[in-house]
PDB file of C-alpha atoms in Angstrom:
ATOM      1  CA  UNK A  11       0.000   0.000   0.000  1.00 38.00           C
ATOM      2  CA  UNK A  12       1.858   3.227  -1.163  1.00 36.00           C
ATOM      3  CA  UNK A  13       1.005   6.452   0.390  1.00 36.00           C
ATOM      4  CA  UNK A  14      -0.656   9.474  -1.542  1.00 36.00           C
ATOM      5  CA  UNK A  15       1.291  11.465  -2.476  1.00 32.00           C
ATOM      6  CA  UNK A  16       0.460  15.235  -1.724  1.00 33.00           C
ATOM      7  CA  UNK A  17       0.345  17.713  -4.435  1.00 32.00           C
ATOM      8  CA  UNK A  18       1.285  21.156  -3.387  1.00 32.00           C
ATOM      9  CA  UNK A  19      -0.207  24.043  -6.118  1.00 32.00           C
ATOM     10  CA  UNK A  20       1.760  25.714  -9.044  1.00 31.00           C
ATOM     11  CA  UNK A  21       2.634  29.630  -8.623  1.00 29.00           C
ATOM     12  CA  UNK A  22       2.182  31.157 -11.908  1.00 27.00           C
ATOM     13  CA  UNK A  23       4.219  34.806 -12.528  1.00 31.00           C
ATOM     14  CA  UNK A  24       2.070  37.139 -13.608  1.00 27.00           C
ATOM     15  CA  UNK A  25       2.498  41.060 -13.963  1.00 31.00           C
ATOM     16  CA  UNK A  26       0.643  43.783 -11.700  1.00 33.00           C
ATOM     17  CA  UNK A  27       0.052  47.087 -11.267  1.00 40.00           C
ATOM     18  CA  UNK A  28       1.057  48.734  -7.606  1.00 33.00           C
ATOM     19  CA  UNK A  29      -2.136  48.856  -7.145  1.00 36.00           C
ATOM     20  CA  UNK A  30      -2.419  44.821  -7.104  1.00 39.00           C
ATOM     21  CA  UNK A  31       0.654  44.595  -4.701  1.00 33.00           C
ATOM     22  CA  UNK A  32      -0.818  44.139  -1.522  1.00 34.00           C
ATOM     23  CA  UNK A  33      -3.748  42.177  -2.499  1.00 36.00           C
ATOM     24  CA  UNK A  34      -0.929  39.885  -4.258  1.00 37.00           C
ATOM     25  CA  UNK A  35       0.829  39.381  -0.984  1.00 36.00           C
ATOM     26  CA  UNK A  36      -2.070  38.628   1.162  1.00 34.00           C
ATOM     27  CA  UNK A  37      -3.139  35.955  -1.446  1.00 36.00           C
ATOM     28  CA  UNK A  38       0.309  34.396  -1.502  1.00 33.00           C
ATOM     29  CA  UNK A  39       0.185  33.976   2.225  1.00 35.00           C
ATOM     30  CA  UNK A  40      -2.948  32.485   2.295  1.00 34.00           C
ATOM     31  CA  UNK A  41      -2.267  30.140  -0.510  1.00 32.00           C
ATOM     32  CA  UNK A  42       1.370  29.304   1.150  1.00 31.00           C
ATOM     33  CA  UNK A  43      -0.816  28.418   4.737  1.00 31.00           C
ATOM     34  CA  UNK A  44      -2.952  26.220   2.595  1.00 31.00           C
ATOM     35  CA  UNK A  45       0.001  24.174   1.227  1.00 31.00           C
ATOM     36  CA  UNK A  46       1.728  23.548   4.419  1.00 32.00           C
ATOM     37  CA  UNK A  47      -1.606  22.105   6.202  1.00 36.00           C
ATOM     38  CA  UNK A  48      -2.883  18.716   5.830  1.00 42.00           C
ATOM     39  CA  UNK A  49      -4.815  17.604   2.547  1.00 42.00           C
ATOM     40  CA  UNK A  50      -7.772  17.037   4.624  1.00 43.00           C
ATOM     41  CA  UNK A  51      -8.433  16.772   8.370  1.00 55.00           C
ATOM     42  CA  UNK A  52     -11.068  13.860   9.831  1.00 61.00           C
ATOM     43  CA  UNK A  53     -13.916  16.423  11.305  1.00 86.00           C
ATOM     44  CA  UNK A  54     -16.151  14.243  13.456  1.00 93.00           C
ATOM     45  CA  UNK A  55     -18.282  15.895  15.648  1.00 96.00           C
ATOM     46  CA  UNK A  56     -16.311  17.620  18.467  1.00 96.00           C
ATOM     47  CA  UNK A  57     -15.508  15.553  21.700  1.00 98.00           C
ATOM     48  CA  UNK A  58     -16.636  17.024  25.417  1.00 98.00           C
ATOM     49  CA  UNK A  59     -13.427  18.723  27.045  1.00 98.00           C
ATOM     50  CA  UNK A  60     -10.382  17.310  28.978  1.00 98.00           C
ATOM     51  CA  UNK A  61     -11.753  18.835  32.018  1.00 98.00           C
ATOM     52  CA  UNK A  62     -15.283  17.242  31.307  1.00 98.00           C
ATOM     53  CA  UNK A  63     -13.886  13.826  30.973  1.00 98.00           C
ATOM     54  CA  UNK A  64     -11.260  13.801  33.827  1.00 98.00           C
ATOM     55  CA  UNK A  65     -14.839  14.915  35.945  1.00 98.00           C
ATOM     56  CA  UNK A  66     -16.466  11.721  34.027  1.00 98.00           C
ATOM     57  CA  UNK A  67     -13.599   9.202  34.954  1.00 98.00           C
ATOM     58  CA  UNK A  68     -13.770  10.424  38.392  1.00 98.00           C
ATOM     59  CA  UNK A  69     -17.208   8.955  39.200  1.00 98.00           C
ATOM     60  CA  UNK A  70     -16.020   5.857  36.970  1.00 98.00           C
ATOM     61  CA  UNK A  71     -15.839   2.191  39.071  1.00 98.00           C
ATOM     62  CA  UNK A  72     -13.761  -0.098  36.764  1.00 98.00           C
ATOM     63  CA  UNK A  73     -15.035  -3.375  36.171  1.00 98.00           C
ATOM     64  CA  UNK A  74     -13.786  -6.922  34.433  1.00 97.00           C
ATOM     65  CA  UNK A  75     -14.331  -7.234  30.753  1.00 96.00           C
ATOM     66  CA  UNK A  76     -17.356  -9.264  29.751  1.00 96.00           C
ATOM     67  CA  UNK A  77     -17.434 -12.307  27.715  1.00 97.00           C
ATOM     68  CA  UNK A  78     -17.158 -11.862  24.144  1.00 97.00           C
ATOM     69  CA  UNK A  79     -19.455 -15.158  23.900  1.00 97.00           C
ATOM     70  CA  UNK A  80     -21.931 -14.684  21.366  1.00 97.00           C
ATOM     71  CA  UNK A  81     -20.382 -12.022  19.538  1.00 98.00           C
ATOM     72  CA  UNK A  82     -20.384 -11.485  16.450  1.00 98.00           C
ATOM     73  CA  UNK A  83     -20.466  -8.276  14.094  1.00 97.00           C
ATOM     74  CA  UNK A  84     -24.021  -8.969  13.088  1.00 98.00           C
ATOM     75  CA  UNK A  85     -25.225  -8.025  15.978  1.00 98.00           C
ATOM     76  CA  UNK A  86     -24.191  -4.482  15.397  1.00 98.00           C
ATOM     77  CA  UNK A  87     -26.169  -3.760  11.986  1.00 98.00           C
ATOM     78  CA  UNK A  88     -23.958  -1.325   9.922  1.00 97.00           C
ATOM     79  CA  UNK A  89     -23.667   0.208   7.725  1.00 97.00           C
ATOM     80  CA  UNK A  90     -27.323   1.547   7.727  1.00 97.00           C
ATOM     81  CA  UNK A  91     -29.106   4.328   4.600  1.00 97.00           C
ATOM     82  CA  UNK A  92     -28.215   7.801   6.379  1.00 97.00           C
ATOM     83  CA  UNK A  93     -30.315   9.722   2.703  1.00 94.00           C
ATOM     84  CA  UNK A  94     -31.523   8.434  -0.721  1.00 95.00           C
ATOM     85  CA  UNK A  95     -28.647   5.759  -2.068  1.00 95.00           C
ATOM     86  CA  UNK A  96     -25.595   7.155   1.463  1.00 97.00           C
ATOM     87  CA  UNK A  97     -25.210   5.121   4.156  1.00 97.00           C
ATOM     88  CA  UNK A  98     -23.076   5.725   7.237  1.00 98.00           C
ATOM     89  CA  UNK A  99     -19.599   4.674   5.500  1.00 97.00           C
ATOM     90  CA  UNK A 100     -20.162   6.765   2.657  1.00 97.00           C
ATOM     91  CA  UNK A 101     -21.307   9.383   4.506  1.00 97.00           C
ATOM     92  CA  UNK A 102     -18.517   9.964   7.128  1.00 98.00           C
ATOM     93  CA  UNK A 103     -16.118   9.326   3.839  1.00 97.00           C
ATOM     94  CA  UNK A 104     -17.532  12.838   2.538  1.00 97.00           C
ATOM     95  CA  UNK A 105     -17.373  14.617   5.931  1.00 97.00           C
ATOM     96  CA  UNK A 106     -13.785  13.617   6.683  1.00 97.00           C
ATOM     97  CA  UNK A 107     -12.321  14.123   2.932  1.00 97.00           C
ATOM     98  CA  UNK A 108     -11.853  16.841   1.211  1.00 97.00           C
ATOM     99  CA  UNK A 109     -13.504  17.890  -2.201  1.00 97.00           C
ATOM    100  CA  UNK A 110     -14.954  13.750  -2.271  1.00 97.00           C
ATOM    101  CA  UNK A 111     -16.402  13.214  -5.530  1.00 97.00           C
ATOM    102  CA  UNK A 112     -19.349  10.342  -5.116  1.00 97.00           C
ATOM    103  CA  UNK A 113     -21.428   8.375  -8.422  1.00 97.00           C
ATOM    104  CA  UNK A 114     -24.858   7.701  -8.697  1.00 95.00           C
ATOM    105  CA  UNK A 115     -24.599   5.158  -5.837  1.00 96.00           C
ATOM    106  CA  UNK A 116     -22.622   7.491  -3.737  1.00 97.00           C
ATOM    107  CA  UNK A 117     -19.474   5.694  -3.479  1.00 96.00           C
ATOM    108  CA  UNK A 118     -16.135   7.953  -3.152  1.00 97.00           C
ATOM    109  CA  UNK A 119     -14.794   8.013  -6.527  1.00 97.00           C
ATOM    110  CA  UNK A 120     -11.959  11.057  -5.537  1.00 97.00           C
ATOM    111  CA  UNK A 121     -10.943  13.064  -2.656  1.00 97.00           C
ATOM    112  CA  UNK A 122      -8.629  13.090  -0.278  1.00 97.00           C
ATOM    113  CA  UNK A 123      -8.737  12.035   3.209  1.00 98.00           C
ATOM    114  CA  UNK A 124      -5.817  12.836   6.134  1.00 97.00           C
ATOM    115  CA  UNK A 125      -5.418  10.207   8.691  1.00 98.00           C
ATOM    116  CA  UNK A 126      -5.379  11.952  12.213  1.00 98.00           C
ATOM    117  CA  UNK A 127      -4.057   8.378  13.383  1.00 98.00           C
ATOM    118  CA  UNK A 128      -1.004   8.266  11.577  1.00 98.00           C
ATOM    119  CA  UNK A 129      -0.855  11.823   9.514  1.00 98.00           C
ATOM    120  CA  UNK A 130      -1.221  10.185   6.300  1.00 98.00           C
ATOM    121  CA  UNK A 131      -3.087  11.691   3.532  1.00 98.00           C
ATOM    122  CA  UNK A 132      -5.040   9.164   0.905  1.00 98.00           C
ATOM    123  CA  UNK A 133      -6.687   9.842  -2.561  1.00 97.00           C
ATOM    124  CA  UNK A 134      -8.362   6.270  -2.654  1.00 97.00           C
ATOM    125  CA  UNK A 135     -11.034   5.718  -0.229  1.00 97.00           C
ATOM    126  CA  UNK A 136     -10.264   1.887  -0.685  1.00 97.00           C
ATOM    127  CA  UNK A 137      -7.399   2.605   1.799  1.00 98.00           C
ATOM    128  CA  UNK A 138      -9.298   4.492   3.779  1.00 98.00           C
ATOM    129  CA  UNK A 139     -11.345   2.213   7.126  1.00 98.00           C
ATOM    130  CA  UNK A 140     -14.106   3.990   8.805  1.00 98.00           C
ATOM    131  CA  UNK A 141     -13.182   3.184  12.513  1.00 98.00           C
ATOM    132  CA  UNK A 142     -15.759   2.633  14.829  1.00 98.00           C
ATOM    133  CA  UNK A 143     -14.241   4.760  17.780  1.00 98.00           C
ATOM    134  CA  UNK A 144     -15.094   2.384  20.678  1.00 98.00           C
ATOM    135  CA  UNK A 145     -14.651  -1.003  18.839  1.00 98.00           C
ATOM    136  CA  UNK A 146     -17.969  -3.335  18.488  1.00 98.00           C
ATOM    137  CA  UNK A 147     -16.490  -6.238  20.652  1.00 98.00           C
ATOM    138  CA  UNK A 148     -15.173  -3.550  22.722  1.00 98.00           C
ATOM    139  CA  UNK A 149     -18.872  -2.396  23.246  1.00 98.00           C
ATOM    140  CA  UNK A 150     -20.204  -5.676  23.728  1.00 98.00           C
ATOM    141  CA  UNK A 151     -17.551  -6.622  26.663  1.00 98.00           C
ATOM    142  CA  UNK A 152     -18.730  -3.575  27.890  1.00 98.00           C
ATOM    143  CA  UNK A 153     -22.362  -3.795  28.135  1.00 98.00           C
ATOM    144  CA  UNK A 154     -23.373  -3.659  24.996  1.00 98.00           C
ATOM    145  CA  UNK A 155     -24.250  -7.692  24.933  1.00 98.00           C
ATOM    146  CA  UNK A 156     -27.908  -6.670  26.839  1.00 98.00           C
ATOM    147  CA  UNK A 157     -28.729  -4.172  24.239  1.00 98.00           C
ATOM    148  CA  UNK A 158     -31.581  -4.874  21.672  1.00 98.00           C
ATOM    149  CA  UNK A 159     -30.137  -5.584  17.869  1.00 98.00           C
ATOM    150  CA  UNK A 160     -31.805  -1.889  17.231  1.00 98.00           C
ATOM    151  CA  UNK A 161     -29.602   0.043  20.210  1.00 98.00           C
ATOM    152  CA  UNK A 162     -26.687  -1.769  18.905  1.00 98.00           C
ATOM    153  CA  UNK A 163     -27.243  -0.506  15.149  1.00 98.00           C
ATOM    154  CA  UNK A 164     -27.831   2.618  16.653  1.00 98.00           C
ATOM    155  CA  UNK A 165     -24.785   2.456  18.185  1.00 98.00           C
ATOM    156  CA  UNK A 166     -22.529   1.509  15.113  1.00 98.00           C
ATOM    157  CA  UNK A 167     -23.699   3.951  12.949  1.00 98.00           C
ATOM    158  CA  UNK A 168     -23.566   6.859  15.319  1.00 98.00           C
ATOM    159  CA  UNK A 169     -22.754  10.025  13.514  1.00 98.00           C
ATOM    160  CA  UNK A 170     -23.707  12.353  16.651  1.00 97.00           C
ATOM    161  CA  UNK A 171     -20.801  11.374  18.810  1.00 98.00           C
ATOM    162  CA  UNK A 172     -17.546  11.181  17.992  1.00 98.00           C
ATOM    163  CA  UNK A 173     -18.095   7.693  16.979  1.00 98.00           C
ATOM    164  CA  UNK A 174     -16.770   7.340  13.754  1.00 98.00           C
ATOM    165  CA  UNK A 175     -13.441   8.286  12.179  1.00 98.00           C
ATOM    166  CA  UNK A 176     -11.836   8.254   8.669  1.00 98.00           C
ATOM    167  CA  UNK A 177      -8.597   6.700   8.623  1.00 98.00           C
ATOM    168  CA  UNK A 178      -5.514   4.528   7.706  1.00 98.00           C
ATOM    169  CA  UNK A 179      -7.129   1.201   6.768  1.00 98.00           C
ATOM    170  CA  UNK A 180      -4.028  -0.906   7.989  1.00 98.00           C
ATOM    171  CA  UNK A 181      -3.902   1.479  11.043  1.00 98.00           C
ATOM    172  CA  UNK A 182      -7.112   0.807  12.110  1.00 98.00           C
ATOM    173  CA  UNK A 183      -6.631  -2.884  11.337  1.00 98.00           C
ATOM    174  CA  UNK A 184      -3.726  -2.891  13.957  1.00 98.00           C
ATOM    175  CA  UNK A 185      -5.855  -0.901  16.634  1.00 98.00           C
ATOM    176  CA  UNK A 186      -8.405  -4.274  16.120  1.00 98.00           C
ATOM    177  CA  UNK A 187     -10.735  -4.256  18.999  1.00 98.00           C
ATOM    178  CA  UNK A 188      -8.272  -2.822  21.717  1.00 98.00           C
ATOM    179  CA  UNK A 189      -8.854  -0.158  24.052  1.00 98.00           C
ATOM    180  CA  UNK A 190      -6.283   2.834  25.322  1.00 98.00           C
ATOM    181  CA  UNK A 191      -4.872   0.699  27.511  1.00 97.00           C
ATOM    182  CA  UNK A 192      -3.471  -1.451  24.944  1.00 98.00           C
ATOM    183  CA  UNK A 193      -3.354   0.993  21.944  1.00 98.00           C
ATOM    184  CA  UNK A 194      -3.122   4.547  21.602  1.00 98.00           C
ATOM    185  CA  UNK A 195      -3.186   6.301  17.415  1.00 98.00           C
ATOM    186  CA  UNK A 196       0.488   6.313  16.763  1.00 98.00           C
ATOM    187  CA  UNK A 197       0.379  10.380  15.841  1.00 98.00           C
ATOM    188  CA  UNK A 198       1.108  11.577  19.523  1.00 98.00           C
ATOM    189  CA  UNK A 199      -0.602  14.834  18.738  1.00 97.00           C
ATOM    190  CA  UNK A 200      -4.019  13.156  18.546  1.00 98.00           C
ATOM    191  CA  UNK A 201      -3.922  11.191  21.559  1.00 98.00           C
ATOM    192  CA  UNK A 202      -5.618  14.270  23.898  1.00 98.00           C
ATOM    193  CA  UNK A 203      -8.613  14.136  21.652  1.00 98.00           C
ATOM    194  CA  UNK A 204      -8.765  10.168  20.795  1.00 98.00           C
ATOM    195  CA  UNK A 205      -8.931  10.064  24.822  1.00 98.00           C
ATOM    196  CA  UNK A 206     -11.690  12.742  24.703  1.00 98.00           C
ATOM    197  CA  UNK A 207     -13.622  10.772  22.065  1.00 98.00           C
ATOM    198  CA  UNK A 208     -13.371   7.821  23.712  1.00 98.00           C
ATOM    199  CA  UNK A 209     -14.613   8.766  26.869  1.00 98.00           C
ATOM    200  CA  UNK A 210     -17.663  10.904  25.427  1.00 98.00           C
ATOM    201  CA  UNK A 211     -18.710   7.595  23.563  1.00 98.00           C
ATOM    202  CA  UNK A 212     -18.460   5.117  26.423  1.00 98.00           C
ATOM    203  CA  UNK A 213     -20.361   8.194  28.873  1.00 98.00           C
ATOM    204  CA  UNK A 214     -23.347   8.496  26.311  1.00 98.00           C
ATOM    205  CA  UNK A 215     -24.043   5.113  26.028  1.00 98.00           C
ATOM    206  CA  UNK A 216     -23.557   3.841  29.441  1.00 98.00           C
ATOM    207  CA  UNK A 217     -20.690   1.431  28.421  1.00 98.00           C
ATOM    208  CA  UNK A 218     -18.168   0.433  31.461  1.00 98.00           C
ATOM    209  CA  UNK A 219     -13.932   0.267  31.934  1.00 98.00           C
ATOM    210  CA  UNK A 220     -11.859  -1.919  33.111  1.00 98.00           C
ATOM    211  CA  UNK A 221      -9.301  -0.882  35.055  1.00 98.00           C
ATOM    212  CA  UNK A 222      -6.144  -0.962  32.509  1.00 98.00           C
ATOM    213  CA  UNK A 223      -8.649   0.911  30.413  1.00 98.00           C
ATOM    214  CA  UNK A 224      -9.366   3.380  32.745  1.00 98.00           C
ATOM    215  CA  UNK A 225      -5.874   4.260  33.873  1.00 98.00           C
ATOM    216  CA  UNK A 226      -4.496   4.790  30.801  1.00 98.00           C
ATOM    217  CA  UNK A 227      -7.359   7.410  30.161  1.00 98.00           C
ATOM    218  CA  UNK A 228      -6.469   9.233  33.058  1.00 98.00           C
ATOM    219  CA  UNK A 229      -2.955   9.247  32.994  1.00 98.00           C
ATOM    220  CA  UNK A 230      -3.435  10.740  29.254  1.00 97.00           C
ATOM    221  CA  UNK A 231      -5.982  13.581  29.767  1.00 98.00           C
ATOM    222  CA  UNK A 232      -3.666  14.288  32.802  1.00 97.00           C
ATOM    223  CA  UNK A 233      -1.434  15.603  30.310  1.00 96.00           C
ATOM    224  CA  UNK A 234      -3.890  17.581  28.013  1.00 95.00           C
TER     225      UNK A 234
END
């Protein structure tokens, strides 16, 4: 799998009158900030604050992991018709890219899409996973194993929380079904707000820690 590569915009010469000078300028240094940030940048719905989730992991009692007996990702009905021929995938493909062409079945035929997990940047959506923040057999360990099939479809397509994420396919491959306490995104920068997200997700919908799990959470937002 070869990374995109990023393609930074030709500067043509042209002349101007004085009068044109300073408009020039403050064009050139707008266009120079675009080329030095990302392609894209991921823009799921904003997590709750450090502050709110340090107060949330507070009132938190760790407890064991459940059984993953019975699992199985059928249980968690994705990806579900968000409008007309979208569903969820396809959907958080056009929010996180940038200028994400779709067909009549609106499937990603361009774009570009930055990785916050691992700062790549991607023009194929093929390499590009939608990651289910808090994993699905993460969820069921943690409660989710009670829920009706309906909460749990709910729950994987969940585009009001910070639930879903576009990135890295083989990143997101390696993260599997692990929580903080065994993986953190590799991109140090993003840990603060993947500890955020994580904690906002698990808060809404009344999904418990274990005690590794919970640790590691606090020991990061410490630090944000």
């Amino acid at each position: 799998m070869a990374l995109a590569s990023l393609r930074t915009p030709s500067f043509y010469a042209r002349h101007i009158g004085r009068a044109g000078i300073l408009a020039s300028a403050v064009a050139l240094a707008s266009l120079t900030s675009l080329v030095s940030a990302p392609a894209a940048l991921a823009s799921p719905p904003t997590p709750i604050s450090a502050a709110a989730a340090r107060s949330y992991l507070a009132t938190v009692t760790p407890a064991p992991e459940g059984s993953l007996s019975g699992y199985s990702r059928a249980q968690f009905p994705h990806w579900s018709t968000v409008s007309g021929t979208c569903n969820t995938r396809e959907t958080v493909l056009k929010r996180d890219g940038v200028n994400v062409v779709t067909d009549s079945a609106c499937a990603a035929v361009s774009g570009s899409w930055y990785s916050e997990y691992d700062g790549a940047t991607w023009t194929a959506a093929s390499d590009v996973d939608i990651d289910h923040m808090v994993p699905l057999a993460e969820a069921w360990r943690s409660g989710a194993n009670s829920w009706t099939t309906e909460r749990r479809q709910q729950f994987a397509n969940d585009l009001t929380r910070p639930q879903l994420i576009a990135v890295t396919d083989n990143v997101n491959q390696a993260k599997g079904d692990l929580d903080p306490g065994k993986w953190l995104p590799p991109r140090t920068a993003y840990r603060c707000t993947y500890a955020r997200m994580w904690v906002q997700v698990k808060q809404y919908w009344g999904l418990s820690m274990d005690s590794g799990e919970k640790t590691a959470l606090v020991n990061l937002l410490n630090g944000c």
